[in-house]
Coordinates of N, CA and C in Angstrom, one line a residue:
Chain A
G293 N -18.2 -0.3 2.6 CA -17.7 0.9 3.2 C -16.2 1.1 3.0
A294 N -15.7 2.2 3.5 CA -14.2 2.5 3.5 C -13.7 2.6 2.0
V295 N -14.3 3.6 1.3 CA -14.0 3.8 0.0 C -13.1 5.1 -0.1
V296 N -12.0 4.9 -0.8 CA -11.1 6.1 -1.1 C -11.1 6.4 -2.6
S297 N -11.5 7.6 -2.9 CA -11.6 8.0 -4.3 C -10.4 8.9 -4.7
Q298 N -9.8 8.6 -5.8 CA -8.6 9.3 -6.2 C -8.9 9.9 -7.6
H299 N -8.6 11.1 -7.8 CA -9.0 11.8 -9.1 C -7.9 12.8 -9.5
P300 N -7.5 12.8 -10.8 CA -8.0 12.0 -11.8 C -7.3 10.6 -11.8
S301 N -7.8 9.7 -12.7 CA -7.2 8.4 -12.7 C -6.0 8.4 -13.7
W302 N -6.0 9.3 -14.6 CA -4.9 9.4 -15.6 C -4.8 10.9 -16.1
V303 N -3.7 11.4 -16.0 CA -3.5 12.8 -16.5 C -2.2 12.9 -17.3
I304 N -2.3 13.6 -18.4 CA -1.2 13.9 -19.3 C -1.0 15.4 -19.3
C305 N 0.2 15.8 -19.1 CA 0.5 17.2 -19.0 C 1.8 17.6 -19.7
K306 N 2.0 18.8 -20.0 CA 3.2 19.3 -20.7 C 4.3 19.5 -19.6
S307 N 5.5 19.4 -20.0 CA 6.6 19.6 -19.1 C 6.6 21.1 -18.6
G308 N 6.7 21.3 -17.3 CA 6.7 22.7 -16.7 C 5.4 23.1 -16.1
T309 N 4.4 22.3 -16.4 CA 3.1 22.6 -15.8 C 2.9 21.9 -14.5
S310 N 1.9 22.3 -13.7 CA 1.6 21.7 -12.4 C 0.4 20.8 -12.5
V311 N 0.4 19.8 -11.7 CA -0.8 18.9 -11.7 C -1.2 18.6 -10.3
K312 N -2.5 18.6 -10.1 CA -3.1 18.4 -8.8 C -3.8 17.1 -8.8
I313 N -3.6 16.2 -7.8 CA -4.2 14.9 -7.6 C -5.0 15.0 -6.3
E314 N -6.3 14.6 -6.4 CA -7.1 14.6 -5.1 C -7.3 13.2 -4.6
C315 N -7.3 13.1 -3.3 CA -7.6 11.9 -2.6 C -8.7 12.1 -1.6
R316 N -9.8 11.4 -1.7 CA -11.0 11.7 -0.8 C -11.4 10.4 -0.1
S317 N -11.6 10.4 1.2 CA -12.3 9.3 1.8 C -13.8 9.6 1.8
L318 N -14.5 8.7 1.2 CA -15.9 9.0 0.9 C -16.9 8.7 2.0
D319 N -16.5 7.7 2.8 CA -17.5 7.3 3.9 C -16.9 7.2 5.2
F320 N -15.7 7.9 5.4 CA -15.1 7.8 6.7 C -14.2 9.0 6.9
Q321 N -13.9 9.4 8.1 CA -12.9 10.5 8.3 C -11.5 9.9 8.4
A322 N -10.6 10.6 7.9 CA -9.2 10.2 7.8 C -8.3 11.3 8.3
T323 N -7.8 11.2 9.5 CA -6.9 12.2 10.1 C -5.6 12.1 9.3
T324 N -5.2 10.9 8.9 CA -4.0 10.7 8.2 C -4.2 10.1 6.9
M325 N -3.5 10.6 5.9 CA -3.5 10.1 4.5 C -2.0 9.9 4.1
F326 N -1.8 9.0 3.2 CA -0.4 8.7 2.7 C -0.4 8.8 1.2
W327 N 0.8 9.3 0.7 CA 1.0 9.4 -0.7 C 2.2 8.5 -1.1
Y328 N 1.9 7.6 -2.1 CA 2.9 6.7 -2.5 C 3.2 6.9 -4.0
R329 N 4.4 6.5 -4.4 CA 4.8 6.5 -5.8 C 5.1 5.1 -6.2
Q330 N 4.7 4.7 -7.4 CA 5.0 3.3 -7.9 C 5.4 3.3 -9.3
F331 N 6.6 2.8 -9.6 CA 7.1 2.6 -10.9 C 6.7 1.3 -11.4
P332 N 6.6 1.1 -12.7 CA 6.1 -0.2 -13.3 C 6.9 -1.4 -12.7
K333 N 6.1 -2.4 -12.3 CA 6.7 -3.7 -11.8 C 7.5 -3.5 -10.5
Q334 N 7.3 -2.4 -9.8 CA 8.0 -2.1 -8.6 C 7.1 -1.9 -7.4
S335 N 7.7 -1.8 -6.3 CA 6.9 -1.7 -5.1 C 6.4 -0.2 -4.9
L336 N 5.6 0.0 -3.8 CA 5.1 1.3 -3.5 C 6.2 2.0 -2.6
M337 N 6.5 3.2 -3.0 CA 7.4 4.0 -2.2 C 6.7 5.1 -1.5
L338 N 6.8 5.2 -0.2 CA 6.1 6.2 0.5 C 6.8 7.6 0.2
M339 N 6.0 8.5 -0.2 CA 6.5 9.9 -0.4 C 6.3 10.8 0.8
A340 N 5.1 10.7 1.4 CA 4.8 11.6 2.5 C 3.6 11.2 3.2
T341 N 3.6 11.6 4.5 CA 2.4 11.4 5.3 C 1.7 12.7 5.5
S342 N 0.4 12.7 5.3 CA -0.4 13.9 5.3 C -1.3 13.9 6.5
N343 N -1.2 14.9 7.4 CA -2.0 15.0 8.6 C -2.9 16.2 8.5
E344 N -4.2 15.9 8.8 CA -5.2 17.0 8.7 C -4.8 18.2 9.6
G345 N -4.8 19.3 9.0 CA -4.5 20.6 9.7 C -3.1 20.9 10.0
S346 N -2.2 20.1 9.6 CA -0.8 20.3 9.8 C 0.1 20.0 8.6
K347 N 1.3 20.3 8.7 CA 2.2 20.1 7.6 C 2.5 18.6 7.3
A348 N 2.7 18.3 6.1 CA 3.0 16.9 5.8 C 4.4 16.5 6.2
T349 N 4.6 15.3 6.4 CA 5.9 14.8 6.8 C 6.5 14.0 5.5
Y350 N 7.6 14.5 5.0 CA 8.1 13.9 3.8 C 9.2 12.9 4.1
E351 N 9.3 11.9 3.3 CA 10.3 10.9 3.4 C 11.6 11.4 2.9
Q352 N 12.7 10.8 3.3 CA 14.0 11.3 2.9 C 14.1 11.2 1.4
G353 N 14.6 12.2 0.8 CA 14.8 12.3 -0.7 C 13.7 12.8 -1.5
V354 N 12.5 13.0 -0.8 CA 11.4 13.6 -1.5 C 11.4 15.1 -1.4
E355 N 11.3 15.8 -2.5 CA 11.4 17.3 -2.5 C 10.0 17.8 -2.1
K356 N 9.9 18.5 -0.9 CA 8.6 19.0 -0.5 C 8.2 20.2 -1.3
D357 N 9.1 20.9 -2.0 CA 8.7 22.0 -2.8 C 8.2 21.5 -4.2
K358 N 8.6 20.3 -4.5 CA 8.2 19.7 -5.8 C 6.8 19.0 -5.6
F359 N 6.7 18.4 -4.5 CA 5.4 17.6 -4.3 C 4.7 18.3 -3.1
L360 N 3.8 19.2 -3.4 CA 3.1 19.9 -2.4 C 1.9 19.1 -1.9
I361 N 1.7 19.0 -0.6 CA 0.6 18.2 -0.1 C -0.2 19.1 0.9
N362 N -1.5 19.0 0.7 CA -2.4 19.8 1.5 C -3.5 18.9 2.0
H363 N -3.8 18.9 3.3 CA -4.8 18.1 3.9 C -5.7 19.0 4.7
A364 N -6.6 19.7 4.0 CA -7.4 20.7 4.6 C -8.6 20.2 5.4
S365 N -9.0 19.0 5.1 CA -10.2 18.5 5.8 C -10.0 17.0 6.2
L366 N -10.9 16.5 6.9 CA -10.8 15.1 7.3 C -11.1 14.1 6.2
T367 N -11.5 14.6 5.1 CA -11.8 13.7 4.0 C -11.1 14.0 2.7
L368 N -10.2 15.0 2.7 CA -9.5 15.4 1.4 C -8.1 15.7 1.6
S369 N -7.2 15.1 0.8 CA -5.8 15.5 0.8 C -5.5 15.6 -0.7
T370 N -4.6 16.6 -1.0 CA -4.2 16.8 -2.4 C -2.7 16.8 -2.5
L371 N -2.3 16.3 -3.7 CA -0.9 16.2 -4.0 C -0.7 17.0 -5.3
T372 N 0.1 18.1 -5.2 CA 0.4 18.9 -6.4 C 1.8 18.7 -6.9
V373 N 2.0 18.2 -8.1 CA 3.3 18.0 -8.6 C 3.6 19.3 -9.4
T374 N 4.5 20.1 -8.9 CA 4.8 21.4 -9.4 C 5.9 21.3 -10.5
S375 N 5.7 22.1 -11.5 CA 6.7 22.2 -12.6 C 7.1 20.7 -13.0
A376 N 6.1 20.0 -13.4 CA 6.4 18.6 -13.7 C 7.3 18.4 -14.9
H377 N 8.1 17.3 -14.8 CA 9.1 17.0 -15.8 C 8.9 15.5 -16.2
P378 N 9.4 15.0 -17.3 CA 9.2 13.6 -17.7 C 9.6 12.6 -16.6
E379 N 10.6 12.9 -15.9 CA 11.0 12.0 -14.8 C 10.0 11.9 -13.7
D380 N 9.0 12.8 -13.6 CA 8.0 12.7 -12.6 C 6.9 11.8 -13.1
S381 N 6.9 11.3 -14.3 CA 5.9 10.4 -14.8 C 6.0 9.1 -14.0
S382 N 4.8 8.7 -13.5 CA 4.8 7.6 -12.5 C 3.3 7.3 -12.2
F383 N 3.1 6.3 -11.3 CA 1.8 6.0 -10.8 C 1.8 6.5 -9.3
Y384 N 0.8 7.3 -9.0 CA 0.8 7.9 -7.7 C -0.5 7.3 -7.0
I385 N -0.3 6.8 -5.8 CA -1.4 6.2 -5.0 C -1.5 6.8 -3.7
C386 N -2.7 7.1 -3.3 CA -3.0 7.6 -1.9 C -3.6 6.5 -1.1
S387 N -3.5 6.6 0.2 CA -4.2 5.8 1.1 C -4.7 6.6 2.3
A388 N -5.7 6.1 3.0 CA -6.3 6.8 4.1 C -6.5 5.9 5.3
K389 N -6.2 6.4 6.5 CA -6.3 5.6 7.7 C -7.5 6.1 8.5
R390 N -8.4 5.3 8.8 CA -9.6 5.7 9.5 C -9.2 6.3 10.9
T391 N -10.0 7.3 11.3 CA -9.9 7.9 12.5 C -10.5 7.1 13.7
L392 N -11.5 6.4 13.3 CA -12.2 5.5 14.3 C -11.2 4.5 14.9
Q393 N -11.3 4.4 16.2 CA -10.3 3.5 16.9 C -10.4 2.1 16.5
V394 N -11.6 1.6 16.4 CA -11.8 0.2 16.1 C -11.1 -0.3 14.9
L395 N -11.1 0.5 13.8 CA -10.5 0.0 12.6 C -9.3 0.9 12.2
K396 N -8.6 1.3 13.2 CA -7.5 2.3 13.0 C -6.3 1.7 12.3
N397 N -6.2 0.3 12.4 CA -5.0 -0.3 11.9 C -5.0 -0.5 10.4
I398 N -6.1 -0.2 9.7 CA -6.2 -0.5 8.3 C -6.1 0.7 7.5
Q399 N -5.3 0.6 6.4 CA -5.2 1.7 5.4 C -6.0 1.3 4.2
Y400 N -6.8 2.2 3.7 CA -7.6 2.0 2.5 C -7.0 2.8 1.3
F401 N -6.9 2.1 0.2 CA -6.1 2.7 -0.9 C -7.1 3.3 -2.0
G402 N -6.6 4.4 -2.6 CA -7.3 4.8 -3.8 C -6.9 4.0 -5.0
A403 N -7.5 4.2 -6.1 CA -7.2 3.4 -7.3 C -6.0 3.9 -8.1
G404 N -5.4 5.0 -7.6 CA -4.2 5.5 -8.2 C -4.4 6.5 -9.4
T405 N -3.3 7.2 -9.6 CA -3.3 8.2 -10.7 C -2.1 8.0 -11.6
R406 N -2.3 7.8 -12.8 CA -1.1 7.7 -13.7 C -0.8 9.0 -14.3
L407 N 0.4 9.5 -14.0 CA 0.8 10.8 -14.5 C 1.8 10.6 -15.6
S408 N 1.5 11.2 -16.8 CA 2.4 11.2 -17.9 C 2.8 12.6 -18.3
V409 N 4.1 12.9 -18.2 CA 4.6 14.3 -18.5 C 5.3 14.2 -19.8
L410 N 4.8 15.0 -20.7 CA 5.4 15.0 -22.1 C 6.5 16.1 -22.2
Chain B
A177 N 16.6 0.2 10.8 CA 15.4 0.5 10.0 C 14.7 -0.8 9.7
Q178 N 13.4 -0.7 9.6 CA 12.7 -1.9 9.3 C 12.7 -2.2 7.8
T179 N 12.8 -3.5 7.4 CA 12.8 -3.8 6.0 C 11.9 -5.0 5.8
V180 N 11.4 -5.1 4.6 CA 10.5 -6.3 4.2 C 11.1 -6.9 2.9
T181 N 11.2 -8.2 2.9 CA 11.8 -8.8 1.8 C 10.9 -9.9 1.2
Q182 N 10.6 -9.8 -0.1 CA 9.9 -10.9 -0.8 C 10.9 -11.4 -1.8
S183 N 11.3 -12.6 -1.6 CA 12.4 -13.2 -2.4 C 12.0 -13.9 -3.7
Q184 N 10.6 -13.9 -3.9 CA 10.1 -14.5 -5.1 C 9.5 -13.5 -6.0
P185 N 10.2 -13.0 -7.0 CA 9.6 -12.0 -7.9 C 8.4 -12.5 -8.7
E186 N 8.4 -13.8 -9.0 CA 7.3 -14.4 -9.8 C 7.0 -15.8 -9.2
M187 N 5.7 -16.1 -9.2 CA 5.2 -17.4 -8.8 C 4.1 -17.8 -9.8
S188 N 4.0 -19.1 -9.9 CA 2.9 -19.6 -10.8 C 2.2 -20.8 -10.1
V189 N 0.9 -20.9 -10.3 CA 0.1 -21.9 -9.7 C -1.0 -22.4 -10.6
Q190 N -1.3 -23.7 -10.5 CA -2.4 -24.2 -11.4 C -3.7 -23.9 -10.6
E191 N -4.7 -23.6 -11.4 CA -6.0 -23.3 -10.9 C -6.4 -24.5 -10.0
A192 N -7.0 -24.1 -8.8 CA -7.5 -25.1 -7.8 C -6.4 -25.6 -6.9
E193 N -5.1 -25.3 -7.2 CA -4.0 -25.8 -6.4 C -3.7 -24.7 -5.3
T194 N -2.7 -25.1 -4.5 CA -2.3 -24.2 -3.4 C -0.9 -23.6 -3.6
V195 N -0.8 -22.4 -3.3 CA 0.5 -21.7 -3.5 C 0.9 -20.9 -2.2
T196 N 2.1 -20.8 -1.9 CA 2.6 -20.1 -0.7 C 3.6 -19.0 -1.2
L197 N 3.3 -17.8 -0.8 CA 4.2 -16.7 -1.1 C 5.0 -16.3 0.2
S198 N 6.3 -16.1 0.0 CA 7.2 -15.9 1.2 C 7.4 -14.4 1.5
C199 N 7.6 -14.1 2.7 CA 7.9 -12.8 3.2 C 8.7 -12.8 4.4
T200 N 9.8 -12.1 4.5 CA 10.5 -12.0 5.7 C 10.7 -10.5 6.0
Y201 N 10.9 -10.2 7.3 CA 11.0 -8.8 7.7 C 12.1 -8.6 8.8
D202 N 12.5 -7.5 8.9 CA 13.5 -7.2 10.0 C 13.0 -6.0 10.8
T203 N 13.0 -6.3 12.1 CA 12.6 -5.2 13.0 C 13.1 -5.5 14.4
S204 N 13.3 -4.5 15.2 CA 13.6 -4.6 16.6 C 12.4 -4.4 17.5
E205 N 11.3 -4.1 16.9 CA 10.1 -3.8 17.7 C 9.5 -5.2 18.1
S206 N 8.7 -5.1 19.2 CA 8.0 -6.3 19.6 C 6.5 -6.3 19.2
D207 N 6.0 -5.1 19.0 CA 4.6 -4.9 18.7 C 4.5 -4.2 17.3
Y208 N 3.9 -4.9 16.4 CA 3.8 -4.4 15.0 C 2.6 -5.1 14.3
Y209 N 2.4 -4.7 13.1 CA 1.4 -5.3 12.3 C 1.9 -5.7 10.9
L210 N 1.4 -6.8 10.4 CA 1.8 -7.3 9.1 C 0.6 -7.5 8.2
F211 N 0.8 -7.2 6.9 CA -0.3 -7.2 6.0 C 0.1 -7.9 4.7
W212 N -0.8 -8.4 4.0 CA -0.7 -8.8 2.6 C -1.7 -8.0 1.8
Y213 N -1.2 -7.4 0.8 CA -2.0 -6.6 -0.2 C -1.9 -7.3 -1.5
K214 N -3.1 -7.2 -2.2 CA -3.1 -7.7 -3.6 C -3.3 -6.5 -4.5
Q215 N -2.5 -6.5 -5.6 CA -2.7 -5.4 -6.6 C -2.9 -6.1 -8.0
P216 N -4.2 -6.1 -8.4 CA -4.5 -6.7 -9.7 C -4.1 -5.8 -10.8
P217 N -4.3 -6.2 -12.1 CA -3.9 -5.3 -13.2 C -4.6 -3.9 -13.1
S218 N -5.7 -3.8 -12.5 CA -6.4 -2.5 -12.3 C -5.5 -1.5 -11.4
R219 N -4.6 -2.1 -10.7 CA -3.6 -1.4 -9.8 C -4.3 -0.9 -8.5
Q220 N -5.5 -1.3 -8.3 CA -6.2 -1.0 -7.0 C -5.6 -1.9 -5.9
M221 N -5.1 -1.3 -4.9 CA -4.5 -2.1 -3.8 C -5.7 -2.7 -2.9
I222 N -5.7 -3.9 -2.7 CA -6.7 -4.6 -1.9 C -6.1 -5.3 -0.7
L223 N -6.6 -5.1 0.5 CA -6.1 -5.8 1.6 C -6.6 -7.2 1.6
V224 N -5.7 -8.1 1.7 CA -6.0 -9.6 1.7 C -6.2 -10.1 3.1
I225 N -5.2 -9.8 3.9 CA -5.2 -10.3 5.3 C -4.2 -9.5 6.1
R226 N -4.5 -9.5 7.5 CA -3.6 -8.8 8.4 C -3.3 -9.6 9.6
Q227 N -2.2 -9.3 10.3 CA -1.8 -10.1 11.4 C -1.2 -9.1 12.5
E228 N -1.7 -9.2 13.7 CA -1.1 -8.4 14.8 C 0.0 -9.3 15.4
A229 N 1.1 -8.7 15.6 CA 2.3 -9.5 16.1 C 2.1 -10.1 17.5
Y230 N 1.2 -9.5 18.3 CA 1.0 -10.0 19.6 C 0.1 -11.2 19.6
K231 N -0.5 -11.5 18.5 CA -1.4 -12.6 18.4 C -0.6 -13.8 17.9
Q232 N -0.7 -14.9 18.6 CA 0.0 -16.1 18.2 C -0.7 -16.9 17.1
Q233 N -2.0 -16.7 17.1 CA -2.9 -17.5 16.1 C -2.7 -16.9 14.8
N234 N -2.5 -17.7 13.8 CA -2.4 -17.3 12.4 C -3.7 -16.8 11.9
A235 N -3.7 -15.6 11.2 CA -4.9 -15.1 10.6 C -5.4 -15.9 9.4
T236 N -6.7 -15.9 9.2 CA -7.3 -16.7 8.1 C -8.4 -15.9 7.6
E237 N -8.5 -15.8 6.3 CA -9.6 -15.1 5.6 C -10.0 -16.0 4.4
N238 N -11.0 -16.8 4.6 CA -11.5 -17.7 3.6 C -10.4 -18.6 3.0
R239 N -10.0 -18.4 1.7 CA -9.0 -19.2 1.1 C -7.6 -18.7 1.4
F240 N -7.5 -17.6 2.1 CA -6.2 -17.1 2.4 C -5.8 -17.3 3.9
S241 N -4.6 -17.7 4.1 CA -4.1 -17.9 5.5 C -2.7 -17.5 5.5
V242 N -2.2 -17.2 6.7 CA -0.8 -16.9 6.9 C -0.1 -17.8 7.8
N243 N 1.2 -17.9 7.6 CA 2.0 -18.7 8.6 C 3.0 -17.6 9.2
F244 N 2.6 -17.2 10.4 CA 3.4 -16.1 11.1 C 4.3 -16.8 12.0
Q245 N 5.6 -16.6 11.8 CA 6.7 -17.1 12.7 C 7.4 -15.9 13.2
K246 N 7.0 -15.5 14.4 CA 7.6 -14.2 14.9 C 9.1 -14.3 15.2
A247 N 9.5 -15.4 15.8 CA 10.9 -15.6 16.1 C 11.8 -15.5 14.8
A248 N 11.3 -16.2 13.8 CA 12.0 -16.2 12.5 C 11.7 -15.0 11.7
K249 N 10.8 -14.1 12.1 CA 10.5 -12.9 11.3 C 10.0 -13.3 9.9
S250 N 9.1 -14.2 9.9 CA 8.6 -14.7 8.6 C 7.1 -14.6 8.6
F251 N 6.6 -14.3 7.4 CA 5.1 -14.0 7.3 C 4.7 -14.5 5.9
S252 N 4.4 -15.7 5.7 CA 4.1 -16.3 4.4 C 2.6 -16.3 4.2
L253 N 2.2 -16.2 3.0 CA 0.7 -16.2 2.6 C 0.4 -17.5 1.8
K254 N -0.6 -18.2 2.3 CA -1.0 -19.4 1.6 C -2.3 -19.1 0.9
I255 N -2.4 -19.4 -0.4 CA -3.7 -19.3 -1.1 C -4.1 -20.7 -1.5
S256 N -5.2 -21.1 -1.0 CA -5.8 -22.4 -1.3 C -6.8 -22.3 -2.4
D257 N -7.0 -23.4 -3.1 CA -8.0 -23.5 -4.2 C -7.8 -22.3 -5.1
S258 N -6.7 -22.1 -5.6 CA -6.4 -20.9 -6.4 C -7.4 -20.7 -7.5
Q259 N -7.8 -19.4 -7.7 CA -8.7 -19.0 -8.8 C -8.0 -18.1 -9.8
L260 N -8.6 -18.0 -11.0 CA -8.0 -17.2 -12.0 C -7.9 -15.7 -11.5
G261 N -8.9 -15.3 -10.7 CA -9.0 -14.0 -10.2 C -7.9 -13.7 -9.2
D262 N -7.2 -14.7 -8.7 CA -6.1 -14.4 -7.8 C -4.9 -13.9 -8.4
A263 N -4.8 -14.0 -9.7 CA -3.6 -13.5 -10.4 C -3.5 -12.0 -10.2
A264 N -2.3 -11.7 -9.7 CA -2.1 -10.3 -9.3 C -0.6 -10.2 -8.8
M265 N -0.3 -8.9 -8.4 CA 1.0 -8.7 -7.7 C 0.6 -8.7 -6.2
Y266 N 1.3 -9.4 -5.4 CA 1.1 -9.4 -4.0 C 2.2 -8.8 -3.2
F267 N 1.8 -7.9 -2.3 CA 2.8 -7.2 -1.5 C 2.6 -7.5 -0.1
C268 N 3.8 -7.8 0.6 CA 3.8 -8.0 2.0 C 4.2 -6.6 2.6
A269 N 3.5 -6.3 3.7 CA 3.8 -4.9 4.3 C 3.9 -5.0 5.8
Y270 N 4.7 -4.1 6.4 CA 4.9 -4.1 7.8 C 4.6 -2.7 8.3
R271 N 4.0 -2.6 9.5 CA 3.8 -1.3 10.1 C 4.1 -1.4 11.6
R272 N 4.9 -0.5 12.1 CA 5.5 -0.6 13.4 C 4.4 -0.5 14.5
D273 N 3.5 0.5 14.3 CA 2.4 0.7 15.3 C 1.2 1.3 14.6
Q274 N 0.2 1.7 15.4 CA -1.0 2.1 14.8 C -0.9 3.3 13.9
G275 N 0.1 4.2 14.3 CA 0.2 5.4 13.5 C 1.3 5.3 12.5
G276 N 2.1 4.2 12.5 CA 3.2 4.1 11.6 C 2.9 4.0 10.2
K277 N 4.0 4.2 9.4 CA 3.8 4.1 7.9 C 4.0 2.6 7.5
L278 N 3.4 2.3 6.4 CA 3.5 0.9 5.8 C 4.9 0.8 5.1
I279 N 5.6 -0.2 5.3 CA 6.8 -0.5 4.6 C 6.5 -1.8 3.7
F280 N 6.6 -1.6 2.4 CA 6.3 -2.7 1.5 C 7.5 -3.5 1.1
G281 N 7.2 -4.8 0.8 CA 8.2 -5.6 0.1 C 8.2 -5.4 -1.3
Q282 N 9.1 -6.1 -2.1 CA 9.3 -5.8 -3.5 C 8.1 -6.3 -4.3
G283 N 7.3 -7.2 -3.8 CA 6.2 -7.8 -4.5 C 6.5 -9.1 -5.1
T284 N 5.5 -9.9 -5.3 CA 5.5 -11.2 -6.0 C 4.4 -11.2 -7.0
E285 N 4.7 -11.4 -8.2 CA 3.7 -11.5 -9.3 C 3.2 -12.9 -9.4
L286 N 2.0 -13.1 -9.1 CA 1.4 -14.5 -9.1 C 0.6 -14.7 -10.4
S287 N 0.9 -15.7 -11.1 CA 0.0 -16.1 -12.3 C -0.7 -17.4 -12.0
V288 N -1.9 -17.5 -12.4 CA -2.7 -18.7 -12.2 C -3.0 -19.3 -13.6
K289 N -2.6 -20.6 -13.7 CA -2.8 -21.2 -15.0 C -4.1 -22.0 -15.0
P290 N -4.9 -21.9 -16.0 CA -6.2 -22.6 -16.1 C -6.0 -24.1 -16.4

């Protein structure tokens, strides 16, 4: 159980276009989801916290108009990279926190999305 | 602000041997959670082990165990009987409370020699 699906796994796009990444909790409800960015050989950097039915909370230095987050249901959050540029190329990872009290302390991660902007 | 430090960028261990990965953290909170995550070449983050700060007993999961020293703010991971499949990047992570965000260390890349 506790599977988080992230789609697509790899996307290549032209500079100036927008890209949407989906994060789904397949077998549990997730009130809160998180979006991370990871550069090669580096750690995960939290970009924003996504809460179902409300606005996302962005970390300092992350442009909210650049990285649009929508969490419309208890099982789906999306990250849209708007007007992507080569410097946005990175590995994006989502995670989901279970709503159920018993296992609330654990975050489950998606497999990540590699974004390459040409 | 809370910080997590992994001072070993790379570690190597012989298959079947034991290795310990270090992690220190800084916080003024008394109640928090600590985690070790594994990220293999597939880049899928996998939870290895977790520890609640209020528990004095060190967490254990099969070949993986931690040495949690709350006063020293240290949280090391011991891998016993290392296997080739243990080769990965290991991240130590801290979370302030149940709703808080995860703060990751820089990571330690573990290689396992046959």
